[in-house]
XYZ file of C-alpha atoms in Angstrom:
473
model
C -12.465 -11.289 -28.657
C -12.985 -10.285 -25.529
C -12.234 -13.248 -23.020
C -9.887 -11.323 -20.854
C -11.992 -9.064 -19.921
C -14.818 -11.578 -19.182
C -13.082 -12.955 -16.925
C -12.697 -9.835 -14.143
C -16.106 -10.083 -13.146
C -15.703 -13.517 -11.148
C -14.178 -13.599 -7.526
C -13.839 -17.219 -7.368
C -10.790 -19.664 -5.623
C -10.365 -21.034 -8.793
C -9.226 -18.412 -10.309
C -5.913 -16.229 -10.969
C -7.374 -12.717 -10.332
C -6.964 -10.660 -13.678
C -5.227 -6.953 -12.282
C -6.573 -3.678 -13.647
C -4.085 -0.890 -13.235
C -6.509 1.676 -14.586
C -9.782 0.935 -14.007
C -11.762 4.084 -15.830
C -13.497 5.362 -12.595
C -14.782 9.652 -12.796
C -12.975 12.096 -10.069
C -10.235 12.098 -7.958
C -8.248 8.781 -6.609
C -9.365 10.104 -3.376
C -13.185 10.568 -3.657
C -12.828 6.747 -5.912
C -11.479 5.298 -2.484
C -13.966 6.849 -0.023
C -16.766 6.285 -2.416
C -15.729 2.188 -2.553
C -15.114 2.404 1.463
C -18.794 3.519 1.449
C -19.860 0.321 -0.410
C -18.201 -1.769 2.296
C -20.204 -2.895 5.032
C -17.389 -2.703 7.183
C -16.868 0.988 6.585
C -17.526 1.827 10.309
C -14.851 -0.619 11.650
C -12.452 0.893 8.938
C -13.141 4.600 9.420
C -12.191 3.915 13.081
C -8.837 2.225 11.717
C -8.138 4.946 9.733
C -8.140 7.317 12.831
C -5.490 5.475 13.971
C -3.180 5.897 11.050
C -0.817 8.305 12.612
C 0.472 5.141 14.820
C 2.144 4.104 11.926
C 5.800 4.538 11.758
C 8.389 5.811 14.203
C 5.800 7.614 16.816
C 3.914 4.818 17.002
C 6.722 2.001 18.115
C 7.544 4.460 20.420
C 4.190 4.718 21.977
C 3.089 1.563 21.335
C 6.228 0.372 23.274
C 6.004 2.768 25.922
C 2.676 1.647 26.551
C 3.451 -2.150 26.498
C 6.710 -1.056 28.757
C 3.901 1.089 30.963
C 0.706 -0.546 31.470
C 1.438 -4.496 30.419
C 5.058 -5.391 32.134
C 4.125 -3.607 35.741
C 1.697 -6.460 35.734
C 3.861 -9.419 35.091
C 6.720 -8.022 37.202
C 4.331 -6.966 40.416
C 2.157 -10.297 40.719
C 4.988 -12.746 38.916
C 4.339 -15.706 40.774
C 8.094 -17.014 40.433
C 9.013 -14.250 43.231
C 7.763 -15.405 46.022
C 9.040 -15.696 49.873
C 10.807 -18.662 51.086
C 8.003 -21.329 53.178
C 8.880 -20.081 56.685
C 8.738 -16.840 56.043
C 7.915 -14.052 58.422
C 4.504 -11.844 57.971
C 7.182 -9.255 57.740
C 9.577 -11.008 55.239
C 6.622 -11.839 53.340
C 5.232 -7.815 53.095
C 8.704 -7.182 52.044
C 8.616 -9.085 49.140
C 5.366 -7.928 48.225
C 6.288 -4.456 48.253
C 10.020 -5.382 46.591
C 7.281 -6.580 43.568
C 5.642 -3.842 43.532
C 7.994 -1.070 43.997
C 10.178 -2.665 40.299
C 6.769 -2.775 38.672
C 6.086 1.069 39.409
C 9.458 1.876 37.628
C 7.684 0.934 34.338
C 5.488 3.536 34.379
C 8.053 6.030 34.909
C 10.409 4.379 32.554
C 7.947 4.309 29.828
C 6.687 7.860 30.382
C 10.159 9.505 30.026
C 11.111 7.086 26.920
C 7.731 8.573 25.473
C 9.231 12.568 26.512
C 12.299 12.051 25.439
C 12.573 9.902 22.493
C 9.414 11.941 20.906
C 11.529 15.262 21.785
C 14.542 13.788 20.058
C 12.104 12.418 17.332
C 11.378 15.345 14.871
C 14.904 17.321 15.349
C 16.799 13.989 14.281
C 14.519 13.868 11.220
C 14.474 17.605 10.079
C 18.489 17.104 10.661
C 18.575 14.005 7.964
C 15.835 15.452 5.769
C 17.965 18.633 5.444
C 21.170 16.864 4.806
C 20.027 14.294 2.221
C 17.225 16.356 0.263
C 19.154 19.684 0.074
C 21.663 19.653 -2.929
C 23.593 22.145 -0.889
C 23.939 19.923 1.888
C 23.338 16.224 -0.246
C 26.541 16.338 -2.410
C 28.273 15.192 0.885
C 26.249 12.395 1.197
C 26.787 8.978 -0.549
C 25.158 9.109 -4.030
C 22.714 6.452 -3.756
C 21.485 8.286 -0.642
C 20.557 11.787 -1.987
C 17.556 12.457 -2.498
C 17.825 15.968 -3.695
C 16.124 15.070 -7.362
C 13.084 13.787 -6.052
C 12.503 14.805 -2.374
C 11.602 12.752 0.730
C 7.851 13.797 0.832
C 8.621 15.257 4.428
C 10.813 17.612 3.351
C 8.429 18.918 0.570
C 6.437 19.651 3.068
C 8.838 21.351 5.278
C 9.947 23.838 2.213
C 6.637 24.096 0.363
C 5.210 24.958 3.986
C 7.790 27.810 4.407
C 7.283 29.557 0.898
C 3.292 29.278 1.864
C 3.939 31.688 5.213
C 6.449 33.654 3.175
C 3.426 34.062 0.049
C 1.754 35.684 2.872
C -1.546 34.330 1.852
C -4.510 33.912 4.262
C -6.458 30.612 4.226
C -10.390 30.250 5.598
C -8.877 27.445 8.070
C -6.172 25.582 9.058
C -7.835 22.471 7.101
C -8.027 24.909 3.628
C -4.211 25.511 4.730
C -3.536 21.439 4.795
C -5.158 20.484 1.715
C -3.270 23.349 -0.522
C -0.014 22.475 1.137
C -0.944 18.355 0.444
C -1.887 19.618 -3.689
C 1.360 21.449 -3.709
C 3.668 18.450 -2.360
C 2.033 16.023 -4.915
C 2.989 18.246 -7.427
C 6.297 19.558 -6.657
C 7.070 15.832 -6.797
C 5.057 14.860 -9.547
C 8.009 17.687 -11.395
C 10.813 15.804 -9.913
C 8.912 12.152 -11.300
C 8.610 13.473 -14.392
C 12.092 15.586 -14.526
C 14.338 12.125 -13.467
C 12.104 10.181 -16.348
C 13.219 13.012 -18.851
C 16.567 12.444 -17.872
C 16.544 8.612 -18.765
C 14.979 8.971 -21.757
C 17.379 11.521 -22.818
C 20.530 9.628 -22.126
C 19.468 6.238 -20.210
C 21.752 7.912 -16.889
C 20.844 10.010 -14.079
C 22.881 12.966 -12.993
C 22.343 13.649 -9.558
C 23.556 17.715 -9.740
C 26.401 16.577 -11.372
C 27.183 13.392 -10.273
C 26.385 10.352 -11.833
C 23.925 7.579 -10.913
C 26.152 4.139 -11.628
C 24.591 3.036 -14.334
C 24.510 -0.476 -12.785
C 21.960 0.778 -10.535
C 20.276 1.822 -13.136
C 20.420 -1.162 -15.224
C 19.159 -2.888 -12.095
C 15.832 -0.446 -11.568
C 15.029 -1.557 -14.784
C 15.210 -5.112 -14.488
C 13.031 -4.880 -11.223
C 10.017 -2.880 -13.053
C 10.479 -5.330 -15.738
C 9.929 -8.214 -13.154
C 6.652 -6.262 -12.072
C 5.859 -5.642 -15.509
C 5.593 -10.131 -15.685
C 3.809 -10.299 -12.773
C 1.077 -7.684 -14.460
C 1.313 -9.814 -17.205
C 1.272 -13.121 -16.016
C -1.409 -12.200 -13.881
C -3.774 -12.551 -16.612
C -2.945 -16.653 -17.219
C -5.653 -18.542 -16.328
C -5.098 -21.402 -14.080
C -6.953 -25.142 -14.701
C -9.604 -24.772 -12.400
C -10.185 -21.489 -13.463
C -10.467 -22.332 -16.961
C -12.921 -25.118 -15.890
C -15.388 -22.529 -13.922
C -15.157 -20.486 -16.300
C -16.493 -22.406 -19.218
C -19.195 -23.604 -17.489
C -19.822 -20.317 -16.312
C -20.302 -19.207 -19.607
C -22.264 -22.707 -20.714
C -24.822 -21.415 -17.749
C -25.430 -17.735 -19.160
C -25.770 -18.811 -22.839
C -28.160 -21.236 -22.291
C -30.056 -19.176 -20.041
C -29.189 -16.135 -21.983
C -33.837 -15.052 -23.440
C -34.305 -15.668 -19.707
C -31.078 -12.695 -18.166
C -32.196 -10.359 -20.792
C -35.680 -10.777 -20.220
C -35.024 -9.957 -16.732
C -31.884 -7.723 -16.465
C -32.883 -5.344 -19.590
C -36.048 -3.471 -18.058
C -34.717 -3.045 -13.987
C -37.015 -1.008 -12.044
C -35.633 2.867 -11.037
C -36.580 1.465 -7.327
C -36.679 -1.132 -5.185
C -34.551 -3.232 -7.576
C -33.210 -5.667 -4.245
C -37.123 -6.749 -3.891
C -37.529 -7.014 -7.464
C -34.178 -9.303 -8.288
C -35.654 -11.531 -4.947
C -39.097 -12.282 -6.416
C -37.729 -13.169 -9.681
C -34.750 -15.200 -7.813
C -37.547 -17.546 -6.283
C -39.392 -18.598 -10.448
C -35.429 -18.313 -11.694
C -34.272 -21.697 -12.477
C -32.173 -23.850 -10.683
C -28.701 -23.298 -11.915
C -29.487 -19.635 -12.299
C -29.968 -18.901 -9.112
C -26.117 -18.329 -8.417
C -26.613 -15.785 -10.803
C -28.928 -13.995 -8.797
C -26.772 -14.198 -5.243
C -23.832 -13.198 -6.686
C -25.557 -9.950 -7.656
C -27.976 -9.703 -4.053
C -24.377 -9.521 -2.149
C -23.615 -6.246 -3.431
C -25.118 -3.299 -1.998
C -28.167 -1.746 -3.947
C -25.905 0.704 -5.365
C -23.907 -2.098 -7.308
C -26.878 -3.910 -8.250
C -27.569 -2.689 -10.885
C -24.414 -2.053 -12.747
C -23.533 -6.298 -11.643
C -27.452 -6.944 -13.700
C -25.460 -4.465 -16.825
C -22.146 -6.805 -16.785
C -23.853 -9.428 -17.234
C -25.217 -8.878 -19.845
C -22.269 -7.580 -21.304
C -21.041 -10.324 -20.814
C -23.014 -12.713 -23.005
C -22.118 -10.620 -25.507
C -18.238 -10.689 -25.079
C -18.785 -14.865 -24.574
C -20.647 -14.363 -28.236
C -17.796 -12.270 -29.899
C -14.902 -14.316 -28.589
C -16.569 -17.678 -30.560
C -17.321 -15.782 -33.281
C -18.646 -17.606 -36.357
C -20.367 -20.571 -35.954
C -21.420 -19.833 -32.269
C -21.150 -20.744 -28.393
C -19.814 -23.786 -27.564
C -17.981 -25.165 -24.380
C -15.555 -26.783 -26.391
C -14.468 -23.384 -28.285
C -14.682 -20.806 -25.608
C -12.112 -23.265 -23.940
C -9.938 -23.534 -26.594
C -9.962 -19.618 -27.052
C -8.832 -19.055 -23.598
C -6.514 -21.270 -24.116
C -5.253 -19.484 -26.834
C -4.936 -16.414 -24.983
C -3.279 -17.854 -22.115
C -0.678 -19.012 -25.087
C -0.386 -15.841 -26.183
C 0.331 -14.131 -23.158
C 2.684 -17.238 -21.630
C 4.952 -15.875 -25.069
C 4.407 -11.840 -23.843
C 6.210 -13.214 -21.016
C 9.030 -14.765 -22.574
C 9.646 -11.628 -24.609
C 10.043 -9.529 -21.552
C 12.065 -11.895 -19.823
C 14.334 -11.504 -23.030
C 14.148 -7.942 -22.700
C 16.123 -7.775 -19.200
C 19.659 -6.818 -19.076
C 21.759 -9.592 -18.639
C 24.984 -8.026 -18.286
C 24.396 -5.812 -14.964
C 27.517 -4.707 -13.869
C 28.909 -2.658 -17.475
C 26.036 -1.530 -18.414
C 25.726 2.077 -19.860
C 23.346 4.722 -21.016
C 22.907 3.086 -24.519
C 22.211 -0.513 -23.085
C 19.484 1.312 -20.766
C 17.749 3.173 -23.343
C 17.918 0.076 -26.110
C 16.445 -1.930 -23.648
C 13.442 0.455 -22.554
C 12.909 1.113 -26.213
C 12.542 -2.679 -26.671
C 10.355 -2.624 -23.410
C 8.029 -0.005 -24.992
C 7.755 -2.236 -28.326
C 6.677 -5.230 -26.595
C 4.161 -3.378 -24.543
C 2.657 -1.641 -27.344
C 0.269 -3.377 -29.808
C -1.823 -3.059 -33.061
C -5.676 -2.631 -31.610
C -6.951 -3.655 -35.525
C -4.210 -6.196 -36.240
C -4.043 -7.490 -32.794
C -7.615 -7.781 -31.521
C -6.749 -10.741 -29.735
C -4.205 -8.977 -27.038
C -6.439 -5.908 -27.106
C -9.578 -8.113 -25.529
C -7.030 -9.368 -22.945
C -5.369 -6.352 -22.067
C -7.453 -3.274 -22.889
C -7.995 -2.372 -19.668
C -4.350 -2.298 -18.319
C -1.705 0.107 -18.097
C 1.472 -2.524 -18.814
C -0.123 -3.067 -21.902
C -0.852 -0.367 -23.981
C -2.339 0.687 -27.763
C -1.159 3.774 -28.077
C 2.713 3.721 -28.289
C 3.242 7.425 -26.402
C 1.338 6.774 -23.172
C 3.352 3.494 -23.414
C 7.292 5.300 -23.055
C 5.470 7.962 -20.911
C 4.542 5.036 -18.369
C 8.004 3.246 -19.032
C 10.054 5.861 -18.014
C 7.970 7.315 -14.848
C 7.994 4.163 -13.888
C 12.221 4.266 -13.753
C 12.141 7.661 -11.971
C 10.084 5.491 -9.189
C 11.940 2.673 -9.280
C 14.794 5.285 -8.700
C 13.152 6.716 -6.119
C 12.329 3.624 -4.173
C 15.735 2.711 -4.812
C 17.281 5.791 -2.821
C 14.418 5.396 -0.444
C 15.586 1.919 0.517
C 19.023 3.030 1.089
C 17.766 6.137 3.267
C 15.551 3.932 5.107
C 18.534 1.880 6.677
C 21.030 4.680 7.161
C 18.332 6.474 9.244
C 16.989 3.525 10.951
C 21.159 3.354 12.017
C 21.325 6.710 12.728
C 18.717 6.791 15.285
C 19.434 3.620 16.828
C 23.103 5.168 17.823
C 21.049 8.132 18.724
C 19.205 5.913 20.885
C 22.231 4.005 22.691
C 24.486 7.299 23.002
C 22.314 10.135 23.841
C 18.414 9.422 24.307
C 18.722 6.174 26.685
C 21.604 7.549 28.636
C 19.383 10.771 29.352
C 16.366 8.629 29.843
C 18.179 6.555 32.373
C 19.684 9.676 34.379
C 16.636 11.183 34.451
C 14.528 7.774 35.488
C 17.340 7.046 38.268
C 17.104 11.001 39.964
C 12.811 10.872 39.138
C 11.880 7.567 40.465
C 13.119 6.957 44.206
C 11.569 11.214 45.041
C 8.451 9.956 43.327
C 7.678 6.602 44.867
C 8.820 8.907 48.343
C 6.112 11.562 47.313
C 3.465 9.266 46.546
C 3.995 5.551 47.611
C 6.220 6.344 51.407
C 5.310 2.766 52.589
C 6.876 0.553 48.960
C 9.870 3.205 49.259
C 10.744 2.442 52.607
C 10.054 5.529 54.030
C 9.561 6.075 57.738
C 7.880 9.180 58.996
C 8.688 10.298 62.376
C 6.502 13.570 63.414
C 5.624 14.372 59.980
C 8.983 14.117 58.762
C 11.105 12.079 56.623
């Protein structure tokens, strides 16, 4: 019964896109996304994005800024057509203005080039500082609680420390790249440890002690109300809407009655050429079938062939989920129907499973309700075929009960670590903006007020005013 999983192939309007947490794809996460970048014909355009990715963040509002400050304003302020000299104005008065333009638009430059110096230069120091005080449990306990991050570390910081014990292994590396990806393995799994040491925690006692302190366990309670809320979404995700149900019966009234005619062409593809081959049978396909056939031309070759495999596969599945008696519109509607019952009541059950009283919570509460979590995520694959056809390829739901609680409780160390992340996130964001106002911009503006008048009287004499007489000022 196998409906569910039907239904992923289609990317139509109509439909509520089915999510697949863990598609089974061979090697690395990494190699997975470059190989499907490959596949897109925008790859170029993206692969020049990408270079661009250290922009993100706090360096790049600063340069980005500096360079609107810089190279955009100067323009506005030096030809702003609002300024302007009165009617009768003097060929003199009217040069003065000019230059009075001018003159304020060349302090952007300046202004934007010492915000860059100093604000970068005050940048890195400010975050080491922070990074030091809320990831080192030396230096954390004298932070808030929901601020220290000394269980599961601020990925910076990993890489600060794990960077340091590399020089101190005294180990030589080929290249400075080698050096970079055994520092990046190391930092994903220092904190995978920490994941997976805050998960053992909660399952232990539903609390999380924090080098001695304790986690309220209201925060707690709220984590896992949140991942429940994703966990409906995930599931929810997999209701078909009315026009989707629509499309997709006739979808599946189009391959069955065309089903001699797909085999006869998708079962013996050619090892080459198979574009030109699914073209000139495209043009004797009939009619209706012909959407069968662009769907699949789309793709690049290297998809081709594996689109011509899934459908056939998917006959098959259409087959299984009517089961006795055959295909008919009638019944592969009312069997989707049926599963979008069944999984409308998978939502009410985790709904039930949230904690309702928040704020006196405790460990017990937590770990009853993530054991009830892990029961309604876990099913029967022979007494439950239904749920497994739906959900088989999913990570929310689950057959086998241990990968279940393994996922269940990871999934609260993350939710804990977003949680102190969020609350990091702010303080810092405070932290440098007082920075900012009491230490960078007064600097910035010291400096910009001594700099700017002895540069425009270096390089620009005639908008500073200056007057040479014999060669000197």
């Amino acid at each position: 019964m196998e409906v569910g999983r039907i239904q992923q192939n289609y990317l139509t309007p109509q439909r509520q896109l089915k999510k697949q947490t863990n598609p089974n794809f061979t090697g690395g996460a990494a190699s997975v996304g470059k190989d499907l970048i490959d596949l897109i014909p925008a790859k170029k355009a993206i692969n020049f994005l990408n270079k661009f990715e250290w922009l993100r963040g706090e360096l790049g509002t600063i340069i980005i800024t500096a360079f609107g400050t810089g190279l955009v304003a100067p323009l506005f302020i030096g030809f702003n057509p609002f300024v302007k000299p009165p009617k009768d104005a003097t060929k003199e008065k009217k040069e003065e203005v000019r230059n009075n333009k001018l003159y304020t638009a060349m302090r952007q430059p300046i202004s934007a080039g010492l915000a860059i110096l100093f604000q970068v230069w005050a940048l890195k120091p400010i975050d080491k500082f922070l990074d030091r005080q809320f990831n080192d449990p030396t230096k954390s306990k004298n932070v808030a609680i929901d601020l220290d991050q000394s269980l599961i570390n601020k990925k910076s910081y990993l890489e600060t420390v794990i960077e340091e014990e590399m020089k101190a292994e005294g180990t030589t590396y080929a290249s400075k790249k080698e050096f970079k990806e055994e520092l990046a393995r190391r930092v994903s799994a220092r904190s995978e440890e920490q994941i997976n040491s805050v998960a053992e925690q909660i399952k232990a006692t539903g609390e999380i002690d924090v080098h001695g302190r304790k986690l309220p366990n209201q925060h707690i309670a709220e984590i896992a109300n949140t991942n429940i809320d994703e966990y409906i979404d995930d599931v929810r995700s997999h209701i078909i809407n009315p026009e989707g149900l629509d499309f997709y019966k006739n979808r599946a009234t189009l391959l069955m009655e065309n089903e001699d005619y797909l085999k006869s062409v998708f079962s013996n593809l050619p090892e080459n050429n198979l574009e030109d081959y699914l073209k000139a049978e495209m043009k004797d396909a009939p009619e209706n079938v012909k959407v069968i056939f662009k769907e699949i031309l789309v793709h690049k070759p290297e998809l081709m062939e594996s689109r011509c495999a899934r459908t056939l596969e998917r006959i098959e599945r259409i087959k299984d989920a009517c089961g006795e008696g055959g295909f008919t519109p009638e019944k592969y509607l009312a069997k989707m129907q049926s599963d979008n019952q069944l999984v409308e009541d998978l939502v009410s059950q985790l709904e039930g499973a949230k904690i309702k009283d928040v704020a006196n919570s405790d460990g017990n509460v937590i770990k009853q309700t993530l054991e009830k979590l892990k029961q309604i995520c876990t099913y029967d694959e022979g007494a439950n075929k239904q749920l497994h056809g739906i959900f088989h390829d999913t990570e929310t739901m689950q057959k086998n009960a241990g990968k279940i609680s393994e996922k269940i409780y990871k999934d609260m160390a993350k939710g804990y670590k977003k949680f102190i992340e969020g609350g990091y996130k702010g303080f810092s964001q405070v932290a440098k903006v007082l920075t900012g106002v009491f230490i960078t911009l007064p600097i910035t503006c010291t400096a910009l007020n001594w700099v700017y008048p002895r540069f425009m009287e270096l390089f620009f004499p005639k908008l500073a005013g200056v007057k040479k007489e014999g060669g000197n000022k």
